[in-house]
Amino acid sequence: MTESARLTQQELQLPSETSSPSTPGTVRPGGRTARTRAAVRDAVLTGLSEHGYPGLSVEYVAEHSGVHKTTLYRRWGSVEGLVADALHLAGEDSWTPPDTGSLRGDLLALAHEVVDTFADPAAAAAPAAFIGAAFQSERAAQALSRFYAERFGRCAPLIERAVERGEAPPGTDAGAVARGVSAPLFFRLFITHEPVDAAVAEQAADSVLAGVRAGVYAPAT
């Protein structure tokens, strides 16, 4: 999704030199720590886009962020910690699911967000790098899983509106619907390396729409 690659600058506290490391992003005071975290995030993003996960190093992040590597090791621990925190920041954006007035329109919009993002090499670089990192780092994989679980959870209003309009049965699983739209597109992008376009997006959306109407995504009665 287009917004999923946009990392917002949140004012989040990092552990002090004398404190034990905590999960970045759990508290929010702001100020210099937020600027430091944003600079580190941007350097991680640039490094992943240019060199991929295998080419990313703490030294690279230190050079491109202006943050000393001893600080990076103390606060993030490793490259895995840096990538995981960048993904955490990605999940703090303001993305909301489309609201076109119909379930088909909403599903098409979701599919087109994926296609449009990966049709643009500049926009695709960051999400592609994060997905690549997840194949090589268990911690990155866990962070990516949390990111998408939260992102798909935001699609609940999309299904609630569809139920109210009589376009989906009550109990339809919004997360499963969103995954169903995205899955064939990501499979083509990252497994078979086939092109994706508007026709492929429409096929993905209509396949899920048929499943919704058939009750595939609702609890069995």
mmCIF file of C-alpha atoms in Angstrom:
data_model
loop_
_atom_site.group_PDB
_atom_site.id
_atom_site.type_symbol
_atom_site.label_atom_id
_atom_site.label_comp_id
_atom_site.label_asym_id
_atom_site.label_seq_id
_atom_site.Cartn_x
_atom_site.Cartn_y
_atom_site.Cartn_z
ATOM 1 C CA MET A 1 0.000 0.000 0.000
ATOM 2 C CA THR A 2 1.243 3.441 -0.835
ATOM 3 C CA GLU A 3 1.017 4.819 2.681
ATOM 4 C CA SER A 4 2.715 1.781 4.170
ATOM 5 C CA ALA A 5 6.080 3.027 2.906
ATOM 6 C CA ARG A 6 5.737 6.487 4.470
ATOM 7 C CA LEU A 7 7.451 6.607 7.850
ATOM 8 C CA THR A 8 6.189 9.367 10.139
ATOM 9 C CA GLN A 9 8.395 11.304 12.586
ATOM 10 C CA GLN A 10 6.961 10.477 16.001
ATOM 11 C CA GLU A 11 8.418 11.893 19.197
ATOM 12 C CA LEU A 12 9.451 8.720 20.985
ATOM 13 C CA GLN A 13 11.853 8.316 23.889
ATOM 14 C CA LEU A 14 14.953 6.165 23.586
ATOM 15 C CA PRO A 15 16.744 4.559 26.526
ATOM 16 C CA SER A 16 19.389 6.614 28.290
ATOM 17 C CA GLU A 17 22.997 5.484 28.519
ATOM 18 C CA THR A 18 22.434 3.974 31.930
ATOM 19 C CA SER A 19 19.071 2.367 31.305
ATOM 20 C CA SER A 20 18.497 -1.124 30.008
ATOM 21 C CA PRO A 21 17.369 -1.302 26.360
ATOM 22 C CA SER A 22 13.606 -1.166 25.872
ATOM 23 C CA THR A 23 11.494 -1.643 22.815
ATOM 24 C CA PRO A 24 11.859 1.539 20.743
ATOM 25 C CA GLY A 25 8.607 3.393 20.331
ATOM 26 C CA THR A 26 7.010 2.486 23.659
ATOM 27 C CA VAL A 27 7.135 5.975 25.179
ATOM 28 C CA ARG A 28 6.864 9.455 23.664
ATOM 29 C CA PRO A 29 8.503 12.566 25.108
ATOM 30 C CA GLY A 30 9.725 14.256 21.906
ATOM 31 C CA GLY A 31 12.586 16.651 21.298
ATOM 32 C CA ARG A 32 16.090 15.593 20.410
ATOM 33 C CA THR A 33 15.394 11.873 20.818
ATOM 34 C CA ALA A 34 12.659 12.077 18.178
ATOM 35 C CA ARG A 35 15.001 13.836 15.755
ATOM 36 C CA THR A 36 17.683 11.253 16.431
ATOM 37 C CA ARG A 37 15.277 8.417 15.817
ATOM 38 C CA ALA A 38 14.030 10.037 12.605
ATOM 39 C CA ALA A 39 17.589 10.507 11.325
ATOM 40 C CA VAL A 40 18.427 6.885 12.094
ATOM 41 C CA ARG A 41 15.186 5.738 10.464
ATOM 42 C CA ASP A 42 15.991 7.676 7.292
ATOM 43 C CA ALA A 43 19.495 6.213 7.140
ATOM 44 C CA VAL A 44 18.135 2.670 7.575
ATOM 45 C CA LEU A 45 15.596 3.292 4.832
ATOM 46 C CA THR A 46 18.239 4.650 2.467
ATOM 47 C CA GLY A 47 20.624 1.798 3.219
ATOM 48 C CA LEU A 48 17.972 -0.860 2.650
ATOM 49 C CA SER A 49 16.876 0.761 -0.592
ATOM 50 C CA GLU A 50 20.415 1.100 -1.936
ATOM 51 C CA HIS A 51 22.088 -2.055 -0.651
ATOM 52 C CA GLY A 52 19.417 -4.397 0.699
ATOM 53 C CA TYR A 53 19.520 -6.038 4.101
ATOM 54 C CA PRO A 54 22.841 -7.902 3.547
ATOM 55 C CA GLY A 55 24.592 -4.609 2.724
ATOM 56 C CA LEU A 56 23.201 -2.646 5.654
ATOM 57 C CA SER A 57 25.534 -2.122 8.596
ATOM 58 C CA VAL A 58 25.607 -0.135 11.815
ATOM 59 C CA GLU A 59 28.586 1.741 10.398
ATOM 60 C CA TYR A 60 26.545 2.769 7.347
ATOM 61 C CA VAL A 61 23.695 4.016 9.517
ATOM 62 C CA ALA A 62 26.121 5.919 11.735
ATOM 63 C CA GLU A 63 27.735 7.623 8.746
ATOM 64 C CA HIS A 64 24.451 8.605 7.102
ATOM 65 C CA SER A 65 22.533 9.573 10.235
ATOM 66 C CA GLY A 66 25.238 11.458 12.079
ATOM 67 C CA VAL A 67 24.617 9.308 15.159
ATOM 68 C CA HIS A 68 27.691 7.651 16.639
ATOM 69 C CA LYS A 69 27.770 3.898 16.240
ATOM 70 C CA THR A 70 28.235 3.348 19.973
ATOM 71 C CA THR A 71 24.899 5.118 20.471
ATOM 72 C CA LEU A 72 23.318 2.945 17.788
ATOM 73 C CA TYR A 73 24.567 -0.240 19.449
ATOM 74 C CA ARG A 74 23.436 0.952 22.871
ATOM 75 C CA ARG A 75 19.938 1.970 21.797
ATOM 76 C CA TRP A 76 19.134 -0.472 18.995
ATOM 77 C CA GLY A 77 21.565 -3.311 19.616
ATOM 78 C CA SER A 78 22.063 -4.451 16.022
ATOM 79 C CA VAL A 79 21.030 -4.031 12.406
ATOM 80 C CA GLU A 80 18.020 -6.204 13.202
ATOM 81 C CA GLY A 81 16.959 -3.771 15.900
ATOM 82 C CA LEU A 82 17.360 -0.822 13.545
ATOM 83 C CA VAL A 83 15.211 -2.455 10.868
ATOM 84 C CA ALA A 84 12.565 -3.548 13.369
ATOM 85 C CA ASP A 85 12.281 -0.027 14.746
ATOM 86 C CA ALA A 86 11.990 1.465 11.265
ATOM 87 C CA LEU A 87 9.076 -0.898 10.636
ATOM 88 C CA HIS A 88 7.555 0.123 13.955
ATOM 89 C CA LEU A 89 7.650 3.739 12.819
ATOM 90 C CA ALA A 90 6.049 2.732 9.515
ATOM 91 C CA GLY A 91 3.063 1.474 11.470
ATOM 92 C CA GLU A 92 2.549 4.871 13.121
ATOM 93 C CA ASP A 93 1.354 6.607 9.966
ATOM 94 C CA SER A 94 -2.160 7.889 9.312
ATOM 95 C CA TRP A 95 -3.203 5.471 6.553
ATOM 96 C CA THR A 96 -6.896 4.612 6.439
ATOM 97 C CA PRO A 97 -8.688 2.183 4.104
ATOM 98 C CA PRO A 98 -10.454 3.599 1.061
ATOM 99 C CA ASP A 99 -14.103 4.622 1.241
ATOM 100 C CA THR A 100 -15.485 4.713 -2.302
ATOM 101 C CA GLY A 101 -19.104 3.992 -1.436
ATOM 102 C CA SER A 102 -19.101 0.349 -2.498
ATOM 103 C CA LEU A 103 -17.269 -2.798 -1.444
ATOM 104 C CA ARG A 104 -16.044 -3.469 -4.978
ATOM 105 C CA GLY A 105 -14.715 0.064 -5.241
ATOM 106 C CA ASP A 106 -12.924 -0.248 -1.911
ATOM 107 C CA LEU A 107 -11.334 -3.589 -2.832
ATOM 108 C CA LEU A 108 -10.242 -2.228 -6.193
ATOM 109 C CA ALA A 109 -8.702 0.785 -4.465
ATOM 110 C CA LEU A 110 -6.765 -1.494 -2.089
ATOM 111 C CA ALA A 111 -5.457 -3.544 -5.009
ATOM 112 C CA HIS A 112 -4.493 -0.455 -6.976
ATOM 113 C CA GLU A 113 -2.553 0.926 -4.009
ATOM 114 C CA VAL A 114 -0.298 -2.127 -4.164
ATOM 115 C CA VAL A 115 0.062 -1.979 -7.939
ATOM 116 C CA ASP A 116 0.705 1.765 -8.000
ATOM 117 C CA THR A 117 3.322 1.530 -5.259
ATOM 118 C CA PHE A 118 5.354 -1.175 -6.939
ATOM 119 C CA ALA A 119 4.989 0.326 -10.400
ATOM 120 C CA ASP A 120 7.106 3.235 -9.164
ATOM 121 C CA PRO A 121 10.688 2.065 -8.490
ATOM 122 C CA ALA A 122 11.312 4.923 -6.054
ATOM 123 C CA ALA A 123 8.170 4.181 -4.053
ATOM 124 C CA ALA A 124 8.761 0.423 -4.217
ATOM 125 C CA ALA A 125 12.344 0.511 -2.943
ATOM 126 C CA ALA A 126 11.540 0.801 0.769
ATOM 127 C CA PRO A 127 8.715 -1.761 1.091
ATOM 128 C CA ALA A 128 10.581 -4.195 -1.153
ATOM 129 C CA ALA A 129 13.691 -3.840 1.007
ATOM 130 C CA PHE A 130 11.702 -4.466 4.194
ATOM 131 C CA ILE A 131 10.141 -7.588 2.711
ATOM 132 C CA GLY A 132 13.557 -8.778 1.566
ATOM 133 C CA ALA A 133 14.942 -8.216 5.064
ATOM 134 C CA ALA A 134 12.158 -10.361 6.522
ATOM 135 C CA PHE A 135 13.441 -13.330 4.530
ATOM 136 C CA GLN A 136 16.866 -12.954 6.140
ATOM 137 C CA SER A 137 16.126 -11.825 9.689
ATOM 138 C CA GLU A 138 13.670 -13.407 12.115
ATOM 139 C CA ARG A 139 13.337 -10.167 14.026
ATOM 140 C CA ALA A 140 12.603 -8.243 10.834
ATOM 141 C CA ALA A 141 10.063 -10.909 9.889
ATOM 142 C CA GLN A 142 8.305 -10.529 13.234
ATOM 143 C CA ALA A 143 8.266 -6.739 12.881
ATOM 144 C CA LEU A 144 6.873 -6.999 9.354
ATOM 145 C CA SER A 145 4.192 -9.402 10.555
ATOM 146 C CA ARG A 146 3.156 -6.978 13.290
ATOM 147 C CA PHE A 147 3.123 -4.121 10.795
ATOM 148 C CA TYR A 148 0.769 -5.882 8.395
ATOM 149 C CA ALA A 149 -1.424 -7.273 11.160
ATOM 150 C CA GLU A 150 -1.976 -3.725 12.390
ATOM 151 C CA ARG A 151 -2.456 -2.426 8.846
ATOM 152 C CA PHE A 152 -5.036 -5.073 7.968
ATOM 153 C CA GLY A 153 -6.762 -4.412 11.273
ATOM 154 C CA ARG A 154 -7.413 -0.865 10.106
ATOM 155 C CA CYS A 155 -9.601 -2.296 7.337
ATOM 156 C CA ALA A 156 -12.382 -3.146 9.799
ATOM 157 C CA PRO A 157 -14.430 -0.003 8.925
ATOM 158 C CA LEU A 158 -14.339 -1.008 5.256
ATOM 159 C CA ILE A 159 -16.159 -4.255 6.053
ATOM 160 C CA GLU A 160 -18.442 -2.647 8.618
ATOM 161 C CA ARG A 161 -19.689 -0.288 5.923
ATOM 162 C CA ALA A 162 -20.124 -3.174 3.491
ATOM 163 C CA VAL A 163 -22.193 -5.110 6.051
ATOM 164 C CA GLU A 164 -24.384 -2.060 6.643
ATOM 165 C CA ARG A 165 -24.971 -1.752 2.881
ATOM 166 C CA GLY A 166 -25.827 -5.439 2.619
ATOM 167 C CA GLU A 167 -22.743 -6.178 0.498
ATOM 168 C CA ALA A 168 -21.133 -8.575 2.981
ATOM 169 C CA PRO A 169 -22.507 -11.036 5.526
ATOM 170 C CA PRO A 170 -22.161 -10.143 9.214
ATOM 171 C CA GLY A 171 -18.967 -11.450 10.751
ATOM 172 C CA THR A 172 -16.904 -11.056 7.581
ATOM 173 C CA ASP A 173 -13.217 -10.995 8.559
ATOM 174 C CA ALA A 174 -11.781 -7.659 7.435
ATOM 175 C CA GLY A 175 -8.177 -8.774 7.862
ATOM 176 C CA ALA A 176 -8.741 -11.905 5.784
ATOM 177 C CA VAL A 177 -10.391 -9.833 3.064
ATOM 178 C CA ALA A 178 -7.471 -7.389 2.934
ATOM 179 C CA ARG A 179 -4.991 -10.265 2.864
ATOM 180 C CA GLY A 180 -6.971 -11.914 0.099
ATOM 181 C CA VAL A 181 -6.674 -8.824 -2.088
ATOM 182 C CA SER A 182 -2.969 -8.315 -1.434
ATOM 183 C CA ALA A 183 -1.765 -11.924 -1.499
ATOM 184 C CA PRO A 184 -1.885 -12.677 -5.252
ATOM 185 C CA LEU A 185 -0.266 -9.328 -6.011
ATOM 186 C CA PHE A 186 2.605 -9.874 -3.589
ATOM 187 C CA PHE A 187 3.017 -13.428 -4.854
ATOM 188 C CA ARG A 188 3.544 -12.137 -8.383
ATOM 189 C CA LEU A 189 5.834 -9.355 -7.203
ATOM 190 C CA PHE A 190 8.107 -11.323 -4.871
ATOM 191 C CA ILE A 191 7.807 -15.026 -5.724
ATOM 192 C CA THR A 192 7.194 -15.435 -9.449
ATOM 193 C CA HIS A 193 8.390 -11.936 -10.429
ATOM 194 C CA GLU A 194 5.517 -11.469 -12.844
ATOM 195 C CA PRO A 195 4.248 -8.009 -13.770
ATOM 196 C CA VAL A 196 1.260 -6.508 -11.999
ATOM 197 C CA ASP A 197 -1.064 -4.029 -13.642
ATOM 198 C CA ALA A 198 -4.608 -2.702 -13.485
ATOM 199 C CA ALA A 199 -6.052 -5.910 -14.928
ATOM 200 C CA VAL A 200 -4.306 -8.031 -12.310
ATOM 201 C CA ALA A 201 -5.505 -5.672 -9.579
ATOM 202 C CA GLU A 202 -9.080 -5.950 -10.814
ATOM 203 C CA GLN A 203 -8.851 -9.732 -10.926
ATOM 204 C CA ALA A 204 -7.609 -9.862 -7.333
ATOM 205 C CA ALA A 205 -10.364 -7.546 -6.105
ATOM 206 C CA ASP A 206 -13.148 -9.337 -7.956
ATOM 207 C CA SER A 207 -11.986 -12.752 -6.758
ATOM 208 C CA VAL A 208 -12.181 -11.603 -3.148
ATOM 209 C CA LEU A 209 -15.504 -9.868 -3.773
ATOM 210 C CA ALA A 210 -16.972 -13.138 -5.027
ATOM 211 C CA GLY A 211 -15.667 -14.883 -1.930
ATOM 212 C CA VAL A 212 -17.185 -12.259 0.358
ATOM 213 C CA ARG A 213 -20.562 -12.608 -1.314
ATOM 214 C CA ALA A 214 -20.354 -16.383 -0.986
ATOM 215 C CA GLY A 215 -19.612 -16.111 2.738
ATOM 216 C CA VAL A 216 -16.077 -17.465 2.412
ATOM 217 C CA TYR A 217 -14.708 -14.800 4.790
ATOM 218 C CA ALA A 218 -17.525 -15.106 7.350
ATOM 219 C CA PRO A 219 -17.729 -17.648 10.198
ATOM 220 C CA ALA A 220 -19.299 -20.945 9.225
ATOM 221 C CA THR A 221 -22.858 -21.331 10.481
#
